[in-house]
Amino acid sequence: MSPPRSLARLQFHAGFTLDDAVGVVGYYARMGISHLYASPILRARRGSTHGYDVVDCNEVNPEIGGEEALRRLVASLREHGMGLIVDIVPNHMGVGSENAWWMDVLRHGRESRYANHFDIDWLAPDPLVRGRLLLPILGAGYDLTLREGHLRLGKRRGEWVLRLYDDYLPLSPETAAALADDAERTHDAKTDEGRARLHALIEKQHYRLAFWKLASDMVNYRRFFDINELAGLRIERTAVFEDTHRTLFRLYAEGLIDGVRCDHVDGLADPRRYCRQLRHRLDRLRTQRPAGAPRDGAYVVVEKILAEDETLRLDWRTDGTTGYEFMDQVSAVLHDEGGEAPLTDLWRRLTGDASDFATQAVNARRQILVDSFETELDRTARALFAAARADVATRDVSQSAIRRVLGELLVHFPVYRTYAGGAGRDAFDEAVFARAVEGALRTIRLEDADLLHLVAGWLGGEAPRSLPPGPVRRARERAIAVFQQATSPVAAKAVEDTAGYRYGRLLSRNEVGVDAARLAIPAETFHAHAAQRQATFPHNLLATATHDHKRGEDLRARLAVLSEVAERWVITVERWRTRHADLRQRADGRMAPSASDEVMLYQMLVGAWPLSLAPNDDDGIERFATRVAAWQRKALREAKRWTRWTSPNEPYEDACEDFLRAMLSGGAAEEIHAFAEYIATPGAANGLAQAVLRLTTPGVPDLYQGTDYWDFSLVDPDNRRPVDFLARSASLERDPSPVEALATWRDGAIKQGVIMRLLCARKGHPELFARGAYRPLEATGPAAGKVLAFVREHRGQKLVVAVGRHLAPWLAGSSAPAIPADRWQGTTLELPPGKWSSLLDIGKRDGGVVPLAELMGELPVAAWLSSK
């Protein structure tokens, strides 16, 4: 059963538990899924809806049912011949009173057993923080918080604690022991004397309390991105690795889980070492697994964002990535490069911003360093300064100068991170640094150019291992590790969560792992990626929707149509801009929404418009407006131009929402609905093509919860709404053929039927899909450019797949994504010799040159299987 044939991702939380999942196992088994794919299952913070804020690595989350519920789920899976893959979080933990390790650190400081479990800089230069842990958890300044009585002494389970709002902080044993029975009265902050005593007590603790907004300037623990509530782990330490993985290893040894998805692997000090260590430990446990649990190796994939020319390192011993690069490739091949010029021109004219996406990303990186990562920049600069001071040849280099050149390197860094170690940088990482240095040279002071090259050398250009053992070598290795852990959060926050919300040429290309500067790729490039994947990581996960996506997979597929009808879209947007001018209002000194925010809003409205929503359905329009308004407010804050999470500009945000609601209630709904209808059927064809390519190209397809129907979800939490499994089970029971389902395509059954048939084909012919060679096929004839086709072959058995693309000229404005036979007139595809059966219920036929119309049968997709 390993590696998986296919995964179905489920998000677990109090509203959807492991026992709830038992009820859908049968559905997924009928669909042909081989493994469920669970969000993190270890104990998370109370009320967590995602599970990435783990607070106890040694307990299955009781809010989702605990270990007994896990055993019930696995028993059901085994009855259906299925397995379980779980998401794990090696980079960080949620902190606070629910995390016993964290509380022990607060209680005992550097003497805590767990002081080195978390990535804490106990030697921070600030004397008020040195040797203590800065806690940026106050809702206001420290003095005001103290005076208003939000800090007070109290008892919890018979022990003195420091009460903060509705939570508590531990006191060091020494200070707690010195408190008299009347300490609560003598330390009452309502009086000057009591407040002074309470302040003196707090100052003796192993932590320093601070206003939460000071985190980016002062925090002395590594965070997950800029989230104060998630503290980085030192997973590179063996003790930490064992303590955090003990339960996961036990669950694997007992046959309850069959593999893992490693979250945010780029946050680790040494991803290669971690992945190899994980693989080694899982391999050693295989023989302990019980009968009925597969013993042929755990499935291990890592969440990794790859640049266009970057590949996952083979020596990590993983099965691949979680598939963001595939999500990029399959999206790009469905876009039409002919729309690039008009869409770019529209964006630049209306916004007055001629910057390309690369420039937006650089500007965002520069802002992010100041707004969110000053502490991380200082930490990295100090590590490099230590490396400079350790060598007499560079002892005169100043920390300020290092910080300047380091900042420019980070601003121009073209990938998420490099992987230099003791041996220095490999060829790919060397090329990355060359690009970063080239960019930095354009923006640094002339006097810093030599230092820039020197710093680049310290960061792996010169192998630390070539140096003699001693302080210089240790300092270089430390600097490399700290730098590499700093680049990925800066990239993620700048590219995904800032530039991606500022640059709105076409939002279907603003997605996790996607370079929005590249609108489209040719079929040849898509084929090359697929062939390379088969050769290197044939079990790589293939995703088109995730818990992190910014827009649902079918929303993106529909917006891709705008690249085909760009001229019409340009005219439409210009008309709407003029028509709705009176709805804009001045807020905080500027018009709301801005031109860029308005253009992006129009795209989201036509892209996300529900297939069943009529423009005169007032209740439905209100529900839709509420969903879009939530997306809009989040998007405005992520862009960090007129408002942001740390300093919300509510007048601007409210004015933008007023514009949205006034527009939808004032007659614009009719026109928006009409345009959404115009692109709906070619968008649906794109959605089917995307699904078929995910299910048939080399790799393991991932089916995110609910996306077996059309997925027009927005950014989280909208993409984590409850799934109607009863409706899905009912339509699966009816099981119309895909051609029959064309008539009622809006209900999603056509997508479900196509997915089910291909998943069942994977189940029936696992070796073909797992090992089959990949070869492009070329159609001939007048419509050859509108089909992407390939053949998979293994030991004489073959699969031919063909999907239509760029079909807007044929389908825009039509009532269904059905392609009339005459559209393919004169266009053919050659099936290899043999007997062939359609996997989508079109029929049977012999090989040879076949008209496309006969292969497709009105569907925009086709899949044919040969007999051996």
Tab-separated table of C-alpha atoms in Angstrom, residues 399-814:
chain	number	residue	atom	x	y	z
A	399	GLN	CA	28.433	45.300	12.843
A	400	SER	CA	26.588	48.273	11.359
A	401	ALA	CA	28.240	47.735	7.983
A	402	ILE	CA	27.485	44.020	8.106
A	403	ARG	CA	23.868	44.813	8.853
A	404	ARG	CA	23.650	47.138	5.850
A	405	VAL	CA	24.959	44.627	3.315
A	406	LEU	CA	23.065	41.763	4.926
A	407	GLY	CA	19.808	43.680	4.538
A	408	GLU	CA	20.434	44.192	0.830
A	409	LEU	CA	21.297	40.530	0.354
A	410	LEU	CA	17.988	39.561	1.944
A	411	VAL	CA	16.094	42.108	-0.142
A	412	HIS	CA	17.452	40.677	-3.386
A	413	PHE	CA	17.493	37.000	-2.407
A	414	PRO	CA	15.758	35.151	-5.283
A	415	VAL	CA	14.716	31.899	-3.532
A	416	TYR	CA	13.372	30.877	-0.144
A	417	ARG	CA	16.705	29.618	1.131
A	418	THR	CA	19.994	27.915	0.389
A	419	TYR	CA	21.389	24.766	2.005
A	420	ALA	CA	25.063	25.429	2.597
A	421	GLY	CA	26.768	23.554	5.407
A	422	GLY	CA	30.268	22.653	6.376
A	423	ALA	CA	31.121	21.905	2.745
A	424	GLY	CA	29.903	25.310	1.601
A	425	ARG	CA	27.458	25.986	-1.219
A	426	ASP	CA	26.676	23.676	-4.109
A	427	ALA	CA	26.432	24.914	-7.704
A	428	PHE	CA	22.753	25.880	-7.492
A	429	ASP	CA	23.202	27.813	-4.264
A	430	GLU	CA	26.265	29.501	-5.723
A	431	ALA	CA	24.155	30.740	-8.618
A	432	VAL	CA	21.520	31.973	-6.152
A	433	PHE	CA	24.104	33.988	-4.279
A	434	ALA	CA	25.484	35.399	-7.500
A	435	ARG	CA	22.022	36.762	-8.336
A	436	ALA	CA	21.548	38.144	-4.834
A	437	VAL	CA	24.952	39.836	-4.868
A	438	GLU	CA	24.275	41.249	-8.319
A	439	GLY	CA	21.046	42.802	-7.086
A	440	ALA	CA	22.575	44.083	-3.870
A	441	LEU	CA	25.440	45.740	-5.729
A	442	ARG	CA	22.896	47.988	-7.451
A	443	THR	CA	21.550	49.340	-4.166
A	444	ILE	CA	24.331	49.316	-1.549
A	445	ARG	CA	26.788	52.109	-0.882
A	446	LEU	CA	29.866	51.934	-3.086
A	447	GLU	CA	32.025	51.716	0.041
A	448	ASP	CA	30.266	48.479	1.068
A	449	ALA	CA	30.874	46.527	-2.161
A	450	ASP	CA	33.969	44.708	-0.876
A	451	LEU	CA	32.212	43.815	2.356
A	452	LEU	CA	29.256	42.439	0.402
A	453	HIS	CA	31.521	39.972	-1.369
A	454	LEU	CA	33.193	39.142	1.926
A	455	VAL	CA	29.861	38.418	3.639
A	456	ALA	CA	28.743	36.285	0.692
A	457	GLY	CA	31.907	34.269	1.159
A	458	TRP	CA	31.295	33.792	4.872
A	459	LEU	CA	27.790	32.516	4.121
A	460	GLY	CA	29.048	29.397	2.396
A	461	GLY	CA	31.076	30.630	-0.540
A	462	GLU	CA	34.078	29.461	1.435
A	463	ALA	CA	33.551	26.034	2.996
A	464	PRO	CA	33.815	26.253	6.798
A	465	ARG	CA	35.108	22.699	6.754
A	466	SER	CA	38.224	23.935	4.963
A	467	LEU	CA	39.106	26.015	8.028
A	468	PRO	CA	40.933	24.513	10.996
A	469	PRO	CA	38.708	23.614	13.969
A	470	GLY	CA	38.257	26.584	16.251
A	471	PRO	CA	36.267	29.768	16.844
A	472	VAL	CA	36.419	31.044	13.237
A	473	ARG	CA	34.998	27.813	11.838
A	474	ARG	CA	32.281	27.592	14.518
A	475	ALA	CA	31.301	31.215	13.979
A	476	ARG	CA	31.037	30.743	10.200
A	477	GLU	CA	28.874	27.630	10.591
A	478	ARG	CA	26.619	29.456	13.039
A	479	ALA	CA	26.299	32.462	10.721
A	480	ILE	CA	25.346	30.235	7.779
A	481	ALA	CA	22.657	28.461	9.807
A	482	VAL	CA	21.138	31.675	11.178
A	483	PHE	CA	21.141	33.352	7.755
A	484	GLN	CA	19.489	30.403	6.065
A	485	GLN	CA	16.758	30.294	8.688
A	486	ALA	CA	16.115	34.009	8.133
A	487	THR	CA	15.658	33.983	4.355
A	488	SER	CA	12.576	31.763	4.106
A	489	PRO	CA	10.245	33.706	6.447
A	490	VAL	CA	11.280	36.965	4.800
A	491	ALA	CA	10.519	35.487	1.382
A	492	ALA	CA	7.171	34.041	2.454
A	493	LYS	CA	5.923	37.229	4.088
A	494	ALA	CA	7.223	39.457	1.307
A	495	VAL	CA	6.253	37.439	-1.759
A	496	GLU	CA	3.154	35.454	-0.744
A	497	ASP	CA	1.698	37.733	1.891
A	498	THR	CA	2.622	41.191	0.632
A	499	ALA	CA	3.578	41.449	-3.053
A	500	GLY	CA	0.932	38.868	-3.926
A	501	TYR	CA	-1.700	41.206	-2.498
A	502	ARG	CA	-0.257	44.311	-4.175
A	503	TYR	CA	0.300	43.156	-7.736
A	504	GLY	CA	-3.049	42.390	-9.314
A	505	ARG	CA	-2.478	41.924	-13.026
A	506	LEU	CA	-4.203	38.532	-12.819
A	507	LEU	CA	-4.898	37.032	-9.420
A	508	SER	CA	-5.008	33.440	-10.650
A	509	ARG	CA	-1.217	33.709	-10.821
A	510	ASN	CA	-0.845	35.114	-7.303
A	511	GLU	CA	-0.595	31.897	-5.339
A	512	VAL	CA	1.672	30.097	-2.907
A	513	GLY	CA	4.736	28.858	-4.780
A	514	VAL	CA	3.913	30.820	-7.942
A	515	ASP	CA	5.969	33.560	-9.576
A	516	ALA	CA	3.270	36.063	-10.549
A	517	ALA	CA	5.662	37.598	-13.074
A	518	ARG	CA	5.155	34.535	-15.280
A	519	LEU	CA	1.643	34.462	-16.688
A	520	ALA	CA	1.851	31.292	-18.793
A	521	ILE	CA	4.110	28.464	-19.930
A	522	PRO	CA	3.993	26.501	-23.195
A	523	ALA	CA	2.937	22.872	-23.292
A	524	GLU	CA	6.545	21.845	-23.932
A	525	THR	CA	7.616	23.266	-20.580
A	526	PHE	CA	4.814	21.454	-18.766
A	527	HIS	CA	5.829	18.185	-20.418
A	528	ALA	CA	9.463	18.725	-19.458
A	529	HIS	CA	8.535	19.220	-15.794
A	530	ALA	CA	6.393	16.074	-15.813
A	531	ALA	CA	9.159	13.972	-17.358
A	532	GLN	CA	11.698	15.296	-14.871
A	533	ARG	CA	9.377	14.525	-11.967
A	534	GLN	CA	8.969	10.953	-13.174
A	535	ALA	CA	12.737	10.582	-13.353
A	536	THR	CA	13.531	12.113	-9.962
A	537	PHE	CA	10.504	12.133	-7.618
A	538	PRO	CA	7.815	9.880	-9.121
A	539	HIS	CA	5.878	9.925	-5.828
A	540	ASN	CA	5.947	13.696	-5.380
A	541	LEU	CA	2.632	15.027	-4.104
A	542	LEU	CA	0.501	16.808	-6.731
A	543	ALA	CA	-1.680	19.564	-5.302
A	544	THR	CA	-4.050	22.080	-6.838
A	545	ALA	CA	-5.708	23.084	-3.553
A	546	THR	CA	-4.307	23.220	-0.015
A	547	HIS	CA	-5.198	24.583	3.397
A	548	ASP	CA	-2.909	27.520	2.519
A	549	HIS	CA	-4.144	28.459	-0.938
A	550	LYS	CA	-5.191	32.047	-1.588
A	551	ARG	CA	-7.964	31.152	-4.043
A	552	GLY	CA	-9.827	27.910	-4.718
A	553	GLU	CA	-8.639	25.725	-7.588
A	554	ASP	CA	-11.695	26.344	-9.772
A	555	LEU	CA	-11.703	30.054	-8.973
A	556	ARG	CA	-8.158	30.216	-10.351
A	557	ALA	CA	-9.192	28.095	-13.329
A	558	ARG	CA	-12.012	30.522	-14.102
A	559	LEU	CA	-9.789	33.595	-13.723
A	560	ALA	CA	-7.310	32.002	-16.133
A	561	VAL	CA	-9.947	32.578	-18.829
A	562	LEU	CA	-9.332	36.326	-18.475
A	563	SER	CA	-5.970	35.755	-20.144
A	564	GLU	CA	-7.911	34.513	-23.194
A	565	VAL	CA	-10.549	37.260	-23.229
A	566	ALA	CA	-8.233	40.024	-22.078
A	567	GLU	CA	-9.516	42.665	-24.513
A	568	ARG	CA	-13.092	42.165	-23.368
A	569	TRP	CA	-12.003	42.216	-19.732
A	570	VAL	CA	-10.117	45.486	-20.248
A	571	ILE	CA	-13.221	47.164	-21.677
A	572	THR	CA	-15.396	45.750	-18.892
A	573	VAL	CA	-13.143	46.930	-16.071
A	574	GLU	CA	-12.830	50.399	-17.554
A	575	ARG	CA	-16.629	50.628	-17.813
A	576	TRP	CA	-17.124	49.446	-14.236
A	577	ARG	CA	-14.512	51.865	-12.945
A	578	THR	CA	-16.378	54.749	-14.544
A	579	ARG	CA	-19.828	53.545	-13.524
A	580	HIS	CA	-18.909	53.042	-9.884
A	581	ALA	CA	-16.904	56.223	-9.388
A	582	ASP	CA	-19.628	57.773	-7.222
A	583	LEU	CA	-19.481	54.832	-4.826
A	584	ARG	CA	-15.887	55.554	-3.825
A	585	GLN	CA	-15.423	57.681	-0.751
A	586	ARG	CA	-12.581	59.514	0.874
A	587	ALA	CA	-11.158	57.752	3.898
A	588	ASP	CA	-8.044	58.663	5.818
A	589	GLY	CA	-6.964	61.126	3.140
A	590	ARG	CA	-7.353	58.848	0.113
A	591	MET	CA	-10.068	57.464	-2.088
A	592	ALA	CA	-11.349	54.051	-1.111
A	593	PRO	CA	-10.912	51.656	-2.681
A	594	SER	CA	-7.684	52.584	-4.450
A	595	ALA	CA	-7.484	51.731	-8.133
A	596	SER	CA	-5.395	48.625	-7.435
A	597	ASP	CA	-7.749	47.392	-4.722
A	598	GLU	CA	-10.744	47.989	-6.979
A	599	VAL	CA	-9.264	46.111	-9.929
A	600	MET	CA	-8.444	43.126	-7.725
A	601	LEU	CA	-11.931	43.207	-6.221
A	602	TYR	CA	-13.539	42.928	-9.677
A	603	GLN	CA	-11.438	39.862	-10.423
A	604	MET	CA	-12.476	38.190	-7.184
A	605	LEU	CA	-16.139	38.930	-7.801
A	606	VAL	CA	-16.243	37.370	-11.261
A	607	GLY	CA	-13.913	34.558	-10.225
A	608	ALA	CA	-15.726	33.510	-7.052
A	609	TRP	CA	-19.332	34.163	-8.128
A	610	PRO	CA	-21.218	30.987	-7.115
A	611	LEU	CA	-22.610	28.947	-10.001
A	612	SER	CA	-26.038	28.839	-8.392
A	613	LEU	CA	-26.277	32.525	-7.385
A	614	ALA	CA	-28.824	34.640	-9.259
A	615	PRO	CA	-28.326	38.418	-9.202
A	616	ASN	CA	-31.848	38.962	-7.790
A	617	ASP	CA	-31.279	36.584	-4.857
A	618	ASP	CA	-30.916	39.192	-2.097
A	619	ASP	CA	-30.091	36.704	0.654
A	620	GLY	CA	-27.587	34.911	-1.543
A	621	ILE	CA	-25.980	38.201	-2.576
A	622	GLU	CA	-25.676	39.170	1.091
A	623	ARG	CA	-23.943	35.879	1.962
A	624	PHE	CA	-21.589	36.241	-0.984
A	625	ALA	CA	-20.828	39.875	-0.118
A	626	THR	CA	-20.000	38.877	3.454
A	627	ARG	CA	-17.526	36.240	2.267
A	628	VAL	CA	-15.877	38.604	-0.211
A	629	ALA	CA	-15.755	41.387	2.384
A	630	ALA	CA	-13.820	39.082	4.737
A	631	TRP	CA	-11.385	38.294	1.913
A	632	GLN	CA	-11.112	41.983	1.052
A	633	ARG	CA	-10.262	43.068	4.591
A	634	LYS	CA	-7.612	40.375	4.898
A	635	ALA	CA	-6.187	41.229	1.465
A	636	LEU	CA	-5.957	44.936	2.317
A	637	ARG	CA	-4.077	44.184	5.520
A	638	GLU	CA	-1.736	41.685	3.883
A	639	ALA	CA	-0.836	44.270	1.219
A	640	LYS	CA	0.348	46.601	4.015
A	641	ARG	CA	-0.187	49.772	2.006
A	642	TRP	CA	-3.103	51.665	3.550
A	643	THR	CA	-3.753	49.299	6.457
A	644	ARG	CA	-2.131	46.319	8.131
A	645	TRP	CA	-2.702	43.750	10.853
A	646	THR	CA	-0.538	45.576	13.376
A	647	SER	CA	-2.198	48.971	12.743
A	648	PRO	CA	-5.626	48.490	11.134
A	649	ASN	CA	-6.919	51.519	9.241
A	650	GLU	CA	-10.572	50.769	9.840
A	651	PRO	CA	-11.935	53.881	8.069
A	652	TYR	CA	-10.253	52.752	4.840
A	653	GLU	CA	-11.286	49.129	5.304
A	654	ASP	CA	-14.871	50.098	6.095
A	655	ALA	CA	-15.042	52.379	3.064
A	656	CYS	CA	-13.848	49.540	0.833
A	657	GLU	CA	-16.514	47.253	2.258
A	658	ASP	CA	-19.142	49.969	1.786
A	659	PHE	CA	-18.089	50.189	-1.871
A	660	LEU	CA	-18.456	46.427	-2.301
A	661	ARG	CA	-21.878	46.246	-0.700
A	662	ALA	CA	-23.220	49.372	-2.397
A	663	MET	CA	-22.094	48.053	-5.750
A	664	LEU	CA	-23.740	44.648	-5.294
A	665	SER	CA	-26.987	46.141	-3.977
A	666	GLY	CA	-27.118	48.957	-6.507
A	667	GLY	CA	-27.486	47.071	-9.756
A	668	ALA	CA	-23.907	46.004	-10.430
A	669	ALA	CA	-24.721	42.429	-9.452
A	670	GLU	CA	-26.464	41.914	-12.788
A	671	GLU	CA	-23.379	42.861	-14.820
A	672	ILE	CA	-20.938	41.018	-12.594
A	673	HIS	CA	-23.106	37.932	-12.788
A	674	ALA	CA	-23.287	38.253	-16.579
A	675	PHE	CA	-19.509	38.391	-16.937
A	676	ALA	CA	-19.035	35.532	-14.476
A	677	GLU	CA	-21.450	33.504	-16.604
A	678	TYR	CA	-19.538	34.437	-19.751
A	679	ILE	CA	-16.319	32.865	-18.426
A	680	ALA	CA	-17.963	30.110	-16.342
A	681	THR	CA	-17.946	27.262	-18.865
A	682	PRO	CA	-14.382	27.735	-20.179
A	683	GLY	CA	-13.427	28.076	-16.501
A	684	ALA	CA	-15.121	24.743	-15.769
A	685	ALA	CA	-13.251	23.171	-18.690
A	686	ASN	CA	-10.019	24.471	-17.173
A	687	GLY	CA	-11.038	23.012	-13.829
A	688	LEU	CA	-11.602	19.581	-15.345
A	689	ALA	CA	-8.309	19.767	-17.239
A	690	GLN	CA	-6.496	20.730	-14.048
A	691	ALA	CA	-8.036	17.795	-12.170
A	692	VAL	CA	-7.228	15.296	-14.930
A	693	LEU	CA	-3.603	16.430	-15.158
A	694	ARG	CA	-3.240	16.119	-11.388
A	695	LEU	CA	-4.600	12.583	-11.500
A	696	THR	CA	-2.624	11.271	-14.479
A	697	THR	CA	0.800	12.938	-14.658
A	698	PRO	CA	3.694	11.471	-12.616
A	699	GLY	CA	3.152	11.889	-8.895
A	700	VAL	CA	0.625	11.226	-6.144
A	701	PRO	CA	-2.567	13.315	-6.428
A	702	ASP	CA	-3.817	15.161	-3.374
A	703	LEU	CA	-7.573	15.827	-3.125
A	704	TYR	CA	-8.174	18.682	-0.697
A	705	GLN	CA	-11.403	18.389	1.288
A	706	GLY	CA	-14.453	19.443	-0.692
A	707	THR	CA	-12.687	19.921	-4.005
A	708	ASP	CA	-14.281	16.829	-5.507
A	709	TYR	CA	-16.995	19.396	-6.308
A	710	TRP	CA	-16.286	22.839	-7.797
A	711	ASP	CA	-14.037	24.872	-5.519
A	712	PHE	CA	-14.621	28.635	-5.543
A	713	SER	CA	-13.331	29.157	-2.025
A	714	LEU	CA	-11.410	32.212	-0.903
A	715	VAL	CA	-8.372	32.476	1.345
A	716	ASP	CA	-8.516	30.823	4.772
A	717	PRO	CA	-10.647	30.455	6.761
A	718	ASP	CA	-13.090	30.440	3.822
A	719	ASN	CA	-11.322	27.427	2.303
A	720	ARG	CA	-11.894	25.456	5.514
A	721	ARG	CA	-15.682	25.655	5.601
A	722	PRO	CA	-17.638	22.468	6.400
A	723	VAL	CA	-17.936	19.976	3.543
A	724	ASP	CA	-21.347	18.546	2.592
A	725	PHE	CA	-20.397	14.883	2.437
A	726	LEU	CA	-24.029	13.773	2.289
A	727	ALA	CA	-24.516	15.536	-1.046
A	728	ARG	CA	-21.285	14.093	-2.363
A	729	SER	CA	-22.228	10.571	-1.332
A	730	ALA	CA	-25.613	10.957	-2.990
A	731	SER	CA	-24.194	12.117	-6.322
A	732	LEU	CA	-21.554	9.396	-6.202
A	733	GLU	CA	-24.345	6.875	-5.713
A	734	ARG	CA	-26.193	8.230	-8.776
A	735	ASP	CA	-22.912	8.189	-10.736
A	736	PRO	CA	-23.940	9.666	-14.076
A	737	SER	CA	-21.368	9.293	-16.829
A	738	PRO	CA	-19.322	12.466	-17.360
A	739	VAL	CA	-21.061	13.082	-20.696
A	740	GLU	CA	-24.472	12.722	-19.034
A	741	ALA	CA	-23.358	15.042	-16.235
A	742	LEU	CA	-22.614	17.823	-18.735
A	743	ALA	CA	-26.298	18.762	-18.672
A	744	THR	CA	-26.193	19.465	-14.920
A	745	TRP	CA	-22.542	20.467	-14.711
A	746	ARG	CA	-23.139	23.241	-12.176
A	747	ASP	CA	-23.808	20.785	-9.336
A	748	GLY	CA	-20.219	19.485	-9.452
A	749	ALA	CA	-21.109	15.857	-10.150
A	750	ILE	CA	-19.205	15.981	-13.451
A	751	LYS	CA	-15.992	16.894	-11.675
A	752	GLN	CA	-16.591	14.280	-9.013
A	753	GLY	CA	-17.287	11.622	-11.655
A	754	VAL	CA	-14.129	12.384	-13.606
A	755	ILE	CA	-12.035	12.316	-10.426
A	756	MET	CA	-13.597	9.060	-9.217
A	757	ARG	CA	-13.051	7.271	-12.519
A	758	LEU	CA	-9.404	8.244	-12.675
A	759	LEU	CA	-8.778	7.432	-9.020
A	760	CYS	CA	-10.297	3.997	-9.559
A	761	ALA	CA	-8.091	3.550	-12.623
A	762	ARG	CA	-5.088	4.330	-10.412
A	763	LYS	CA	-6.321	1.691	-7.982
A	764	GLY	CA	-6.756	-0.882	-10.714
A	765	HIS	CA	-3.422	-0.163	-12.428
A	766	PRO	CA	-1.085	1.150	-9.721
A	767	GLU	CA	2.180	0.284	-11.479
A	768	LEU	CA	1.199	2.167	-14.636
A	769	PHE	CA	0.518	5.367	-12.723
A	770	ALA	CA	3.400	4.997	-10.275
A	771	ARG	CA	6.109	3.857	-12.701
A	772	GLY	CA	4.836	4.561	-16.170
A	773	ALA	CA	7.142	6.476	-18.483
A	774	TYR	CA	5.878	9.851	-19.662
A	775	ARG	CA	5.948	10.942	-23.302
A	776	PRO	CA	4.254	13.966	-24.918
A	777	LEU	CA	1.873	13.380	-27.837
A	778	GLU	CA	1.369	15.897	-30.612
A	779	ALA	CA	-2.038	16.467	-32.162
A	780	THR	CA	-2.242	17.496	-35.803
A	781	GLY	CA	-4.728	19.730	-37.563
A	782	PRO	CA	-6.183	23.241	-37.193
A	783	ALA	CA	-7.014	22.920	-33.475
A	784	ALA	CA	-3.819	21.110	-32.455
A	785	GLY	CA	-2.776	24.050	-30.272
A	786	LYS	CA	-5.862	23.601	-28.128
A	787	VAL	CA	-4.988	20.173	-26.815
A	788	LEU	CA	-2.278	18.991	-24.438
A	789	ALA	CA	-1.718	15.232	-24.666
A	790	PHE	CA	0.682	12.584	-23.427
A	791	VAL	CA	1.058	8.842	-23.006
A	792	ARG	CA	2.081	6.895	-19.907
A	793	GLU	CA	3.467	3.385	-20.480
A	794	HIS	CA	4.592	0.541	-18.239
A	795	ARG	CA	5.299	-3.051	-19.346
A	796	GLY	CA	3.146	-2.835	-22.406
A	797	GLN	CA	0.175	-1.099	-20.837
A	798	LYS	CA	-0.542	2.467	-21.891
A	799	LEU	CA	-2.628	5.448	-20.837
A	800	VAL	CA	-3.316	8.319	-23.224
A	801	VAL	CA	-4.561	11.597	-21.783
A	802	ALA	CA	-5.728	14.666	-23.686
A	803	VAL	CA	-7.067	17.902	-22.199
A	804	GLY	CA	-8.352	20.958	-23.964
A	805	ARG	CA	-6.864	24.322	-23.133
A	806	HIS	CA	-7.480	27.915	-24.202
A	807	LEU	CA	-11.072	27.010	-25.032
A	808	ALA	CA	-12.684	30.400	-24.395
A	809	PRO	CA	-13.219	31.115	-28.129
A	810	TRP	CA	-15.314	27.944	-28.263
A	811	LEU	CA	-17.021	27.951	-24.874
A	812	ALA	CA	-17.331	31.508	-23.553
A	813	GLY	CA	-20.973	32.328	-22.992
A	814	SER	CA	-22.145	28.767	-23.659
